Coordinates of C-alpha atoms and ligand atoms in Angstrom, one line a residue:
M1 CA 160.4 -139.7 23.5
A2 CA 158.4 -136.7 24.3
D3 CA 154.7 -137.5 24.9
R4 CA 153.5 -134.1 25.9
V5 CA 151.4 -132.5 23.2
Y6 CA 151.6 -128.7 23.2
D7 CA 148.8 -126.6 21.7
T8 CA 151.4 -124.8 19.6
L9 CA 155.1 -124.9 18.7
I10 CA 156.8 -121.9 17.2
V11 CA 160.0 -122.5 15.3
G12 CA 162.4 -119.5 15.4
A13 CA 162.8 -116.5 17.8
G14 CA 163.2 -113.6 15.4
F15 CA 160.7 -110.8 15.0
T16 CA 158.1 -113.1 13.6
G17 CA 158.3 -115.9 16.2
I18 CA 158.3 -113.4 19.1
G19 CA 155.4 -111.4 17.6
T20 CA 153.4 -114.6 17.1
A21 CA 154.0 -115.5 20.8
I22 CA 152.8 -112.1 22.0
K23 CA 149.6 -112.3 20.0
L24 CA 148.9 -116.0 20.9
T25 CA 149.3 -115.1 24.6
Q26 CA 146.9 -112.2 24.2
A27 CA 144.4 -114.5 22.5
G28 CA 144.5 -116.8 25.5
V29 CA 146.7 -119.6 24.0
D30 CA 149.1 -120.3 26.7
D31 CA 150.4 -123.8 26.0
F32 CA 153.2 -123.1 23.6
V33 CA 156.9 -123.2 23.3
I34 CA 159.4 -121.4 21.0
L35 CA 162.2 -123.5 19.6
E36 CA 165.3 -121.5 18.6
R37 CA 168.5 -123.1 17.2
E38 CA 170.8 -120.3 18.5
D39 CA 171.4 -119.2 22.1
R40 CA 169.7 -115.7 21.7
V41 CA 166.7 -114.2 20.2
G42 CA 166.9 -111.7 17.3
G43 CA 167.2 -113.7 14.1
T44 CA 168.5 -111.6 11.3
W45 CA 169.5 -108.8 13.6
R46 CA 171.4 -111.1 16.0
D47 CA 173.3 -112.7 13.0
N48 CA 174.0 -109.6 10.9
T49 CA 176.5 -107.6 12.9
Y50 CA 178.7 -106.3 10.1
P51 CA 179.8 -102.7 10.3
G52 CA 177.0 -100.4 9.1
A53 CA 174.2 -103.1 9.5
A54 CA 170.9 -101.3 9.8
C55 CA 167.3 -101.6 8.5
D56 CA 166.6 -99.9 5.2
V57 CA 162.9 -99.2 6.1
P58 CA 162.4 -96.5 8.7
S59 CA 162.3 -98.0 12.2
L60 CA 159.0 -96.5 13.0
L61 CA 157.6 -98.8 10.3
Y62 CA 160.2 -101.6 10.7
S63 CA 158.7 -102.7 14.0
F64 CA 155.4 -104.0 15.2
S65 CA 152.4 -101.6 15.6
F66 CA 151.5 -103.4 18.8
V67 CA 155.0 -103.0 20.4
K68 CA 156.0 -99.4 20.0
N69 CA 159.5 -98.2 20.8
P70 CA 159.6 -94.4 21.3
N71 CA 163.3 -94.5 21.8
W72 CA 164.7 -95.4 18.3
S73 CA 167.9 -93.5 18.1
R74 CA 167.8 -92.9 14.4
A75 CA 165.4 -92.9 11.5
Y76 CA 167.0 -96.2 10.3
S77 CA 168.2 -98.0 13.4
P78 CA 171.3 -100.1 13.6
A79 CA 171.2 -103.9 13.9
G80 CA 172.3 -103.9 17.6
E81 CA 169.4 -101.6 18.6
I82 CA 166.9 -103.7 16.6
C83 CA 168.2 -106.8 18.4
D84 CA 167.9 -105.0 21.8
H85 CA 164.3 -104.1 20.9
I86 CA 163.5 -107.8 20.2
E87 CA 165.1 -108.8 23.5
A88 CA 163.0 -106.1 25.2
M89 CA 159.9 -107.5 23.6
V90 CA 160.7 -110.9 25.1
D91 CA 161.1 -109.4 28.6
T92 CA 158.1 -107.1 28.5
F93 CA 155.8 -110.0 27.5
D94 CA 157.6 -112.5 29.8
L95 CA 158.4 -114.9 26.9
R96 CA 161.9 -116.0 27.9
R97 CA 160.6 -118.9 30.0
R98 CA 158.8 -120.2 26.9
I99 CA 161.9 -120.3 24.6
Q100 CA 164.1 -123.4 24.3
F101 CA 167.5 -122.3 22.9
G102 CA 169.9 -124.5 21.1
V103 CA 167.1 -126.5 19.5
E104 CA 167.3 -126.9 15.8
V105 CA 164.3 -128.5 14.1
N106 CA 165.2 -130.7 11.2
K107 CA 162.0 -132.7 10.4
L108 CA 158.2 -132.3 10.7
D109 CA 155.7 -135.2 10.5
F110 CA 152.0 -135.0 10.7
D111 CA 150.0 -137.8 12.3
E112 CA 146.6 -137.5 10.8
Q113 CA 144.9 -140.0 13.2
E114 CA 145.9 -137.9 16.2
G115 CA 146.0 -134.5 14.5
V116 CA 149.5 -133.9 15.9
W117 CA 152.8 -132.7 14.4
T118 CA 156.0 -134.2 15.6
L119 CA 159.1 -132.0 15.3
T120 CA 162.4 -133.7 15.4
T121 CA 165.6 -131.9 16.2
T122 CA 169.2 -132.3 15.2
A123 CA 169.9 -133.7 18.7
H124 CA 167.2 -136.3 18.0
K125 CA 164.8 -134.8 20.5
R126 CA 161.1 -134.8 19.6
F127 CA 158.4 -132.1 20.3
R128 CA 154.7 -132.7 19.6
A129 CA 152.0 -130.1 19.1
R130 CA 148.5 -129.8 17.6
T131 CA 149.6 -126.7 15.6
V132 CA 152.9 -125.3 14.4
V133 CA 154.0 -121.9 13.4
L134 CA 157.1 -122.0 11.1
S135 CA 158.9 -118.6 11.7
S136 CA 162.4 -119.7 10.8
G137 CA 162.8 -116.7 8.6
P138 CA 162.9 -115.8 4.9
L139 CA 166.8 -115.6 4.9
P140 CA 168.1 -117.7 7.8
D141 CA 171.1 -119.3 6.1
H142 CA 173.9 -117.4 4.5
K143 CA 175.4 -118.4 1.2
W144 CA 179.0 -118.7 -0.1
P145 CA 179.2 -118.0 -3.8
D146 CA 180.0 -120.7 -6.3
I147 CA 183.4 -119.3 -7.3
R148 CA 186.1 -121.6 -8.7
G149 CA 189.1 -121.9 -6.4
L150 CA 187.2 -120.5 -3.3
D151 CA 188.8 -123.1 -1.0
T152 CA 192.3 -122.5 -2.3
Y153 CA 192.3 -118.9 -1.1
E154 CA 194.7 -118.6 1.8
G155 CA 193.8 -115.1 3.1
H156 CA 191.0 -114.3 5.6
K157 CA 187.4 -115.0 4.5
I158 CA 184.5 -113.3 6.2
H159 CA 180.8 -113.6 5.3
S160 CA 178.7 -110.5 6.0
A161 CA 176.2 -112.6 7.9
H162 CA 178.9 -113.9 10.3
W163 CA 181.1 -110.9 10.8
D164 CA 184.6 -111.6 12.4
H165 CA 184.8 -108.8 14.9
D166 CA 188.3 -109.9 16.0
Y167 CA 189.8 -109.3 12.5
D168 CA 191.7 -106.0 12.4
F169 CA 191.3 -104.4 8.9
A170 CA 193.9 -101.7 9.6
G171 CA 196.6 -101.8 7.0
K172 CA 194.9 -104.6 5.0
R173 CA 194.0 -105.0 1.3
V174 CA 190.5 -106.1 1.3
A175 CA 188.0 -107.2 -1.3
V176 CA 184.2 -107.1 -1.1
I177 CA 182.4 -109.5 -3.4
G178 CA 178.8 -108.3 -4.0
T179 CA 177.1 -104.9 -4.3
G180 CA 173.7 -105.7 -2.8
A181 CA 171.9 -104.5 0.3
S182 CA 174.5 -105.6 2.8
A183 CA 177.5 -104.5 0.7
V184 CA 176.3 -101.0 0.3
Q185 CA 176.2 -100.8 4.1
I186 CA 179.5 -102.4 4.7
I187 CA 181.7 -100.6 2.1
P188 CA 181.3 -97.1 3.6
E189 CA 182.5 -98.4 6.9
L190 CA 185.3 -100.7 5.5
V191 CA 186.9 -97.8 3.6
K192 CA 187.4 -96.0 6.9
R193 CA 189.3 -99.0 8.4
A194 CA 191.2 -100.9 5.7
D195 CA 194.2 -99.8 3.7
F196 CA 192.6 -100.5 0.4
V197 CA 189.2 -101.9 -0.6
K198 CA 188.4 -103.4 -4.0
V199 CA 184.7 -103.8 -4.7
F200 CA 183.8 -106.6 -7.1
Q201 CA 180.5 -105.9 -8.9
R202 CA 178.5 -108.3 -11.0
T203 CA 175.4 -106.1 -11.6
P204 CA 174.9 -102.6 -10.3
G205 CA 171.7 -102.0 -8.5
W206 CA 169.4 -99.0 -8.3
V207 CA 170.4 -96.9 -5.3
L208 CA 168.2 -94.2 -3.8
P209 CA 169.3 -91.8 -1.1
R210 CA 168.8 -92.8 2.5
L211 CA 167.5 -89.9 4.6
D212 CA 169.0 -91.1 7.9
V213 CA 168.9 -88.7 10.8
S214 CA 169.3 -89.2 14.5
M215 CA 165.9 -89.1 16.2
P216 CA 165.4 -85.7 18.0
A217 CA 165.1 -86.0 21.8
A218 CA 161.9 -84.0 21.5
A219 CA 160.3 -86.5 19.2
Q220 CA 161.3 -89.4 21.4
E221 CA 159.7 -87.6 24.4
L222 CA 156.6 -86.8 22.5
F223 CA 156.3 -90.5 21.3
A224 CA 156.7 -91.7 24.9
K225 CA 154.2 -89.2 26.3
V226 CA 151.6 -89.3 23.5
P227 CA 151.8 -92.7 21.8
A228 CA 149.2 -91.6 19.3
T229 CA 151.8 -89.2 17.7
Q230 CA 154.1 -92.2 17.1
E231 CA 151.1 -94.1 15.5
L232 CA 150.5 -91.0 13.4
A233 CA 154.1 -90.9 12.2
R234 CA 153.9 -94.6 11.4
Q235 CA 150.7 -94.1 9.4
V236 CA 152.4 -91.3 7.4
L237 CA 155.3 -93.6 6.6
Y238 CA 153.0 -96.6 5.8
W239 CA 150.9 -94.6 3.3
G240 CA 154.0 -93.0 1.9
H241 CA 155.5 -96.5 1.2
E242 CA 152.1 -97.7 -0.2
V243 CA 152.2 -94.9 -2.8
T244 CA 155.6 -96.1 -3.9
A245 CA 154.1 -99.5 -4.9
T246 CA 152.7 -97.8 -8.0
A247 CA 156.4 -97.4 -9.1
M248 CA 158.1 -100.3 -7.5
V249 CA 155.6 -103.2 -7.8
W250 CA 154.1 -102.4 -11.2
D251 CA 156.0 -101.1 -14.2
T252 CA 154.3 -97.7 -14.7
P253 CA 155.4 -94.2 -15.9
L254 CA 156.3 -93.7 -12.2
T255 CA 158.9 -96.5 -12.5
S256 CA 160.7 -94.4 -15.1
L257 CA 160.6 -91.6 -12.6
V258 CA 162.4 -93.8 -10.1
A259 CA 165.0 -94.6 -12.8
R260 CA 165.4 -90.9 -13.4
L261 CA 165.8 -90.3 -9.6
G262 CA 168.4 -93.1 -9.4
K263 CA 170.4 -91.7 -12.3
A264 CA 170.2 -88.2 -10.8
H265 CA 171.5 -89.7 -7.5
I266 CA 174.5 -91.1 -9.5
R267 CA 175.1 -87.8 -11.3
S268 CA 174.9 -85.8 -8.0
Q269 CA 177.4 -88.1 -6.2
V270 CA 179.7 -89.5 -8.9
S271 CA 181.9 -87.1 -11.0
D272 CA 183.7 -89.6 -13.2
P273 CA 181.7 -90.5 -16.3
W274 CA 183.2 -94.0 -16.6
L275 CA 182.3 -94.8 -13.0
R276 CA 178.8 -93.4 -13.6
R277 CA 178.5 -95.8 -16.5
Q278 CA 179.7 -98.7 -14.4
L279 CA 177.2 -97.9 -11.7
T280 CA 174.1 -97.4 -13.9
P281 CA 171.8 -100.4 -13.8
D282 CA 170.3 -101.8 -17.0
F283 CA 167.1 -103.3 -15.5
T284 CA 163.7 -101.9 -14.5
P285 CA 163.8 -100.4 -10.9
G286 CA 162.1 -102.7 -8.5
C287 CA 163.0 -105.9 -10.5
K288 CA 165.8 -106.6 -7.9
R289 CA 165.8 -105.3 -4.3
M290 CA 166.2 -101.5 -4.2
L291 CA 169.3 -100.3 -2.4
I292 CA 169.0 -97.3 0.0
S293 CA 172.3 -95.5 0.7
S294 CA 173.7 -92.0 0.7
D295 CA 177.3 -93.0 1.5
Y296 CA 177.9 -95.9 -0.9
Y297 CA 178.8 -93.8 -4.0
P298 CA 181.1 -91.4 -2.0
A299 CA 182.8 -94.4 -0.4
L300 CA 183.6 -95.9 -3.9
Q301 CA 185.3 -92.7 -4.9
R302 CA 187.7 -92.5 -1.9
D303 CA 191.4 -92.8 -2.8
N304 CA 191.6 -96.2 -1.1
C305 CA 188.6 -97.8 -2.9
K306 CA 188.2 -99.1 -6.4
L307 CA 185.2 -100.6 -8.2
I308 CA 186.0 -103.6 -10.4
D309 CA 183.4 -104.9 -12.8
W310 CA 185.4 -107.5 -14.6
P311 CA 183.9 -110.9 -13.8
I312 CA 185.7 -113.0 -11.3
A313 CA 187.4 -115.9 -13.1
T314 CA 188.7 -117.7 -10.1
M315 CA 190.0 -117.3 -6.6
S316 CA 193.7 -118.2 -6.1
P317 CA 195.8 -118.7 -2.9
A318 CA 196.7 -115.0 -3.1
G319 CA 193.4 -113.4 -3.9
I320 CA 191.1 -113.0 -6.9
R321 CA 191.8 -113.4 -10.6
T322 CA 189.4 -111.5 -12.8
S323 CA 188.7 -112.4 -16.4
D324 CA 190.9 -109.6 -17.8
G325 CA 193.8 -111.7 -16.4
V326 CA 194.6 -109.4 -13.4
E327 CA 195.5 -111.1 -10.1
H328 CA 194.3 -109.1 -7.1
H329 CA 196.4 -109.8 -4.0
L330 CA 194.3 -109.6 -0.9
D331 CA 194.7 -110.0 2.8
A332 CA 190.9 -110.6 3.3
V333 CA 187.8 -111.1 1.2
V334 CA 184.4 -110.1 2.5
F335 CA 181.6 -112.1 0.9
A336 CA 178.4 -110.0 0.8
T337 CA 176.9 -112.6 -1.3
G338 CA 173.5 -113.1 0.3
Y339 CA 171.5 -116.0 1.6
D340 CA 170.1 -119.4 0.6
V341 CA 166.6 -118.4 -0.3
H342 CA 164.4 -121.5 0.1
L343 CA 162.1 -121.0 -2.8
T344 CA 161.1 -124.7 -2.7
G345 CA 160.4 -124.9 1.0
P346 CA 162.3 -125.2 4.2
P347 CA 165.6 -127.0 4.0
Y348 CA 164.3 -130.0 6.0
P349 CA 161.6 -132.6 5.2
I350 CA 158.0 -131.9 6.1
T351 CA 155.6 -134.8 5.7
G352 CA 151.8 -134.1 5.6
L353 CA 148.6 -136.0 4.9
G354 CA 149.0 -139.4 3.3
G355 CA 152.8 -139.2 3.5
R356 CA 153.1 -136.4 1.0
T357 CA 156.2 -134.3 1.3
L358 CA 156.5 -130.6 0.9
N359 CA 159.8 -130.6 -1.0
A360 CA 158.1 -132.8 -3.6
D361 CA 155.0 -130.7 -3.7
W362 CA 157.0 -127.5 -4.0
A363 CA 159.7 -128.9 -6.3
D364 CA 158.7 -126.4 -9.1
G365 CA 158.2 -123.5 -6.7
A366 CA 156.4 -123.0 -3.4
Q367 CA 152.7 -122.4 -3.4
A368 CA 150.4 -121.7 -0.5
Y369 CA 147.0 -120.2 0.3
K370 CA 147.4 -116.5 1.3
S371 CA 151.1 -117.4 1.8
I372 CA 150.4 -119.1 5.1
N373 CA 148.7 -122.5 4.7
A374 CA 149.6 -125.3 2.2
S375 CA 147.0 -127.9 1.3
G376 CA 147.9 -131.3 2.6
Y377 CA 149.8 -129.8 5.6
P378 CA 147.1 -129.1 8.1
N379 CA 147.5 -127.0 11.3
L380 CA 150.8 -125.7 9.9
F381 CA 151.3 -121.9 9.5
F382 CA 154.1 -120.6 7.3
M383 CA 155.3 -117.2 8.3
T384 CA 157.0 -115.1 5.5
G385 CA 155.7 -118.0 3.3
P386 CA 155.3 -118.2 -0.5
N387 CA 154.3 -114.9 -2.2
S388 CA 154.3 -112.8 0.9
G389 CA 157.4 -110.6 0.1
P390 CA 157.0 -106.9 -0.2
G391 CA 158.9 -104.8 -2.7
H392 CA 157.9 -101.4 -1.3
N393 CA 157.0 -101.7 2.4
S394 CA 158.2 -103.1 5.7
L395 CA 158.2 -106.9 5.9
L396 CA 156.9 -106.6 9.4
V397 CA 153.7 -105.0 8.2
Y398 CA 153.0 -108.2 6.2
V399 CA 154.1 -110.3 9.2
E400 CA 151.5 -108.6 11.4
G401 CA 148.8 -109.8 8.9
Q402 CA 150.3 -113.3 9.0
I403 CA 150.3 -113.4 12.8
Q404 CA 146.7 -112.3 12.9
Y405 CA 145.7 -115.0 10.5
A406 CA 147.7 -117.7 12.3
V407 CA 146.2 -116.8 15.6
S408 CA 142.7 -117.0 14.0
G409 CA 143.5 -120.4 12.6
I410 CA 145.0 -121.8 15.8
T411 CA 142.3 -120.5 18.1
T412 CA 139.7 -122.0 15.7
I413 CA 141.4 -125.4 15.8
L414 CA 141.7 -125.3 19.6
R415 CA 138.3 -123.8 20.3
D416 CA 136.4 -126.2 18.0
N417 CA 138.6 -129.1 19.1
L418 CA 139.5 -129.9 15.6
R419 CA 141.8 -132.8 14.7
Y420 CA 142.8 -130.7 11.8
L421 CA 142.1 -127.8 9.5
D422 CA 143.4 -128.2 6.0
V423 CA 143.1 -125.6 3.3
R424 CA 141.2 -127.0 0.3
A425 CA 143.3 -127.8 -2.8
D426 CA 140.8 -126.1 -5.1
V427 CA 140.8 -122.9 -3.1
Q428 CA 144.6 -122.9 -3.0
R429 CA 144.8 -123.5 -6.8
R430 CA 142.4 -120.6 -7.5
Y431 CA 144.3 -118.3 -5.2
N432 CA 147.6 -119.1 -6.9
R433 CA 146.3 -118.8 -10.4
R434 CA 145.2 -115.2 -9.5
I435 CA 148.6 -114.4 -7.8
Q436 CA 150.6 -115.7 -10.8
K437 CA 148.4 -113.8 -13.2
R438 CA 148.8 -110.6 -11.2
L439 CA 152.6 -111.2 -11.0
T440 CA 153.0 -111.1 -14.8
K441 CA 152.4 -107.3 -14.7
T442 CA 155.0 -106.6 -12.0
T443 CA 158.5 -105.3 -12.2
W444 CA 159.9 -108.5 -10.7
M445 CA 158.9 -110.3 -13.9
S446 CA 160.4 -107.6 -16.2
G447 CA 163.3 -109.7 -17.2
C448 CA 166.2 -109.4 -14.7
S449 CA 167.5 -112.3 -12.8
S450 CA 166.9 -112.0 -9.0
W451 CA 166.7 -114.2 -5.9
Y452 CA 162.9 -113.7 -6.0
L453 CA 162.7 -116.2 -8.9
T454 CA 163.4 -119.9 -9.2
K455 CA 165.9 -120.9 -11.9
D456 CA 162.8 -121.5 -14.2
G457 CA 161.6 -118.0 -13.6
F458 CA 158.8 -118.9 -11.2
N459 CA 158.0 -116.2 -8.7
A460 CA 157.3 -117.9 -5.4
S461 CA 158.3 -115.1 -3.2
M462 CA 156.7 -111.7 -3.8
Y463 CA 153.1 -110.5 -3.2
P464 CA 151.8 -108.6 -6.3
G465 CA 149.9 -105.8 -4.6
F466 CA 149.6 -103.2 -2.0
A467 CA 150.3 -104.1 1.7
T468 CA 146.8 -102.9 2.3
Q469 CA 145.4 -105.6 0.0
Y470 CA 147.5 -108.2 1.6
L471 CA 146.4 -107.2 5.1
R472 CA 142.8 -107.2 4.0
Q473 CA 143.0 -110.8 2.8
M474 CA 144.8 -111.8 6.1
R475 CA 142.0 -110.2 8.2
D476 CA 139.5 -112.5 6.5
F477 CA 139.8 -116.0 7.9
R478 CA 137.3 -118.0 5.9
F479 CA 136.4 -121.3 7.6
G480 CA 134.7 -122.4 4.3
D481 CA 138.1 -122.4 2.6
Y482 CA 139.2 -125.3 4.7
Q483 CA 138.4 -128.9 5.3
A484 CA 137.8 -129.3 9.0
V485 CA 138.0 -132.6 10.7
A486 CA 136.7 -133.0 14.2
R487 CA 138.9 -134.7 16.8
E488 CA 136.7 -137.7 17.5
A489 CA 135.4 -138.2 14.0
A490 CA 137.0 -140.5 11.4
A491 CA 135.5 -138.7 8.5
P492 CA 135.3 -134.9 7.9
A493 CA 132.9 -133.5 10.5
V494 CA 132.6 -130.1 9.0
S495 CA 132.9 -130.3 5.3
S496 CA 133.3 -126.9 3.8
T497 CA 131.3 -125.8 0.8
A498 CA 132.9 -124.5 -2.3
Ligands
LIG501 C1 170.8 -108.0 6.5 C2 169.4 -108.0 6.4 C3 168.7 -106.8 6.4 C4 167.3 -106.7 6.3 N1 166.7 -105.5 6.4 C5 165.4 -105.4 6.2 C6 164.7 -104.2 6.3 O1 165.3 -103.1 6.4 N2 163.4 -104.2 6.1 C7 162.6 -105.3 6.0 O2 161.4 -105.2 5.8 N3 163.2 -106.5 6.0 C8 164.6 -106.6 6.1 N4 165.2 -107.8 6.1 C9 164.4 -109.1 6.0 C10 164.4 -109.7 7.4 O3 164.9 -111.0 7.4 C11 163.1 -109.6 8.1 O4 162.6 -108.3 8.1 C12 163.0 -110.2 9.5 O5 164.2 -110.2 10.2 C13 162.4 -111.5 9.4 O6 162.2 -112.0 10.8 P1 161.9 -113.5 11.0 O7 161.6 -113.7 12.5 O8 160.8 -114.0 10.1 O9 163.2 -114.2 10.5 P2 164.6 -114.2 11.2 O10 165.0 -112.9 11.7 O11 165.5 -114.8 10.2 O12 164.5 -115.2 12.4 C14 164.4 -116.6 12.2 C15 164.8 -117.3 13.5 O13 164.6 -118.7 13.3 C16 165.7 -119.5 13.7 N5 165.8 -120.7 13.0 C17 166.0 -120.9 11.7 N6 165.9 -122.2 11.3 C18 165.6 -122.9 12.5 C19 165.5 -124.2 12.8 N7 165.5 -125.2 11.8 N8 165.2 -124.6 14.1 C20 165.1 -123.6 15.1 N9 165.3 -122.3 14.8 C21 165.5 -121.9 13.5 C22 166.9 -118.6 13.4 O14 168.0 -118.9 14.2 C23 166.3 -117.2 13.7 O15 166.6 -116.8 15.0 C24 166.6 -107.9 6.2 C25 167.2 -109.1 6.1 C26 168.6 -109.2 6.2 C27 169.3 -110.5 6.1

């Protein structure tokens, strides 16, 4: 049994966990440990090593403003380079000694008498801390699709999130199931390697061109010598993305302009009218995640590639049978079928005040205050939590706001020696009423089915506003929104006012 009580435990060593650790250290919080289930840092960018894996937000914006990298090799950097950048952050800020690898958290319990969280691991080890930052990621676990006969298939199965680099595609007939964000990156690479690629599409997405260029050496030099120029470039990108919210977040006349741009992109790259029809989406742009690619449509038109939009009826030992009765014989199937999105909370039990459990509280969809604190679960900070997802800007911009907020909360608890700080239920309720009302006007609620919504259509994932609005609310840590209980007191020592 572990009796040591840390000030803070951070779960997960992806961008978010490492960024939080940097900012905690800078705020003078030194007594913390990062628990990471794998043996390396990097999260998403460690796991997704499929050919073509790269960010689809420019690297100058898809990175933290407080750790600049002047050496990005491209406008949209590949996964390996992003992962190296996260490793470099760990070394620069001397964080490696604070990370415990191979530790998978599978349970959290709050002891309200002590004001201490106990984290249990799959190896039955226990860690205790006064505050916890859950940065285990928005998409940490990949998902196999629910296809009849999946287990009967005798060829090679590869999931995009766990690429098999030993498999040689040369001379092979390969299928890709899925046409989402990972698939549009994989397919252009796969058609260069495999004998034949069949792409199985359920719903075509909106695809906009990706203006990817290698970063000129002169720009890298300038960013290194005059960091203010990199900040300027970041600001230009930030505000450029903010403007796109008026088309991507809300359904406005500009949304139809995006649809026109998407259709023009299809027309300019696809010559066959039937293929154009197959690739034209029938939902409002923004409703599902936008796809950014300039080489997806050309790849589909190569002689060794074919788009199939007949629904998959079943998998068979030889391959895939579609509902038109055709059996597709395949040596390998690539599943670009996404992730388990935990819309009702983390996939392990969390027990808060009075024995309440998060999975029960969030059974109809997750709800938190400012996406980061949930009433009844004090001293616990959810990163990339409910309704924090962006539809138009870099996730890391939002994460910066969360880090700032979590650091304010943690330093308040430690400085004021609080047993706990719990967001008031009425404050959380009011906040969520506003969020859900604002969501009704967004593209995400315009009628398509997407992984942003629960099966009942509840949106527990996206933030209905500009990143600037989100950041403003995260800068404002209001003590009065919380019930604060002093360490020594039995009753609330600092009762907040409504
Ligand atoms: C293929 C792909 C491409 C993406 N591209 C973009 C993009 O271009 N732009 C963008 O804004 N966003 C993008 N995203 C979203 C992306 O997930 C985030 O931008 C970012 O990686 C989130 O960082 P994170 O640290 O919160 O989570 P992660 O990177 O997922 O890291 C979470 C870490 O927690 C660890 N962990 C999980 N559970 C446990 C546990 N129980 N115990 C201990 N450790 C645990 C994991 O091993 C992992 O290391 C992309 C996502 C994917 C999957």
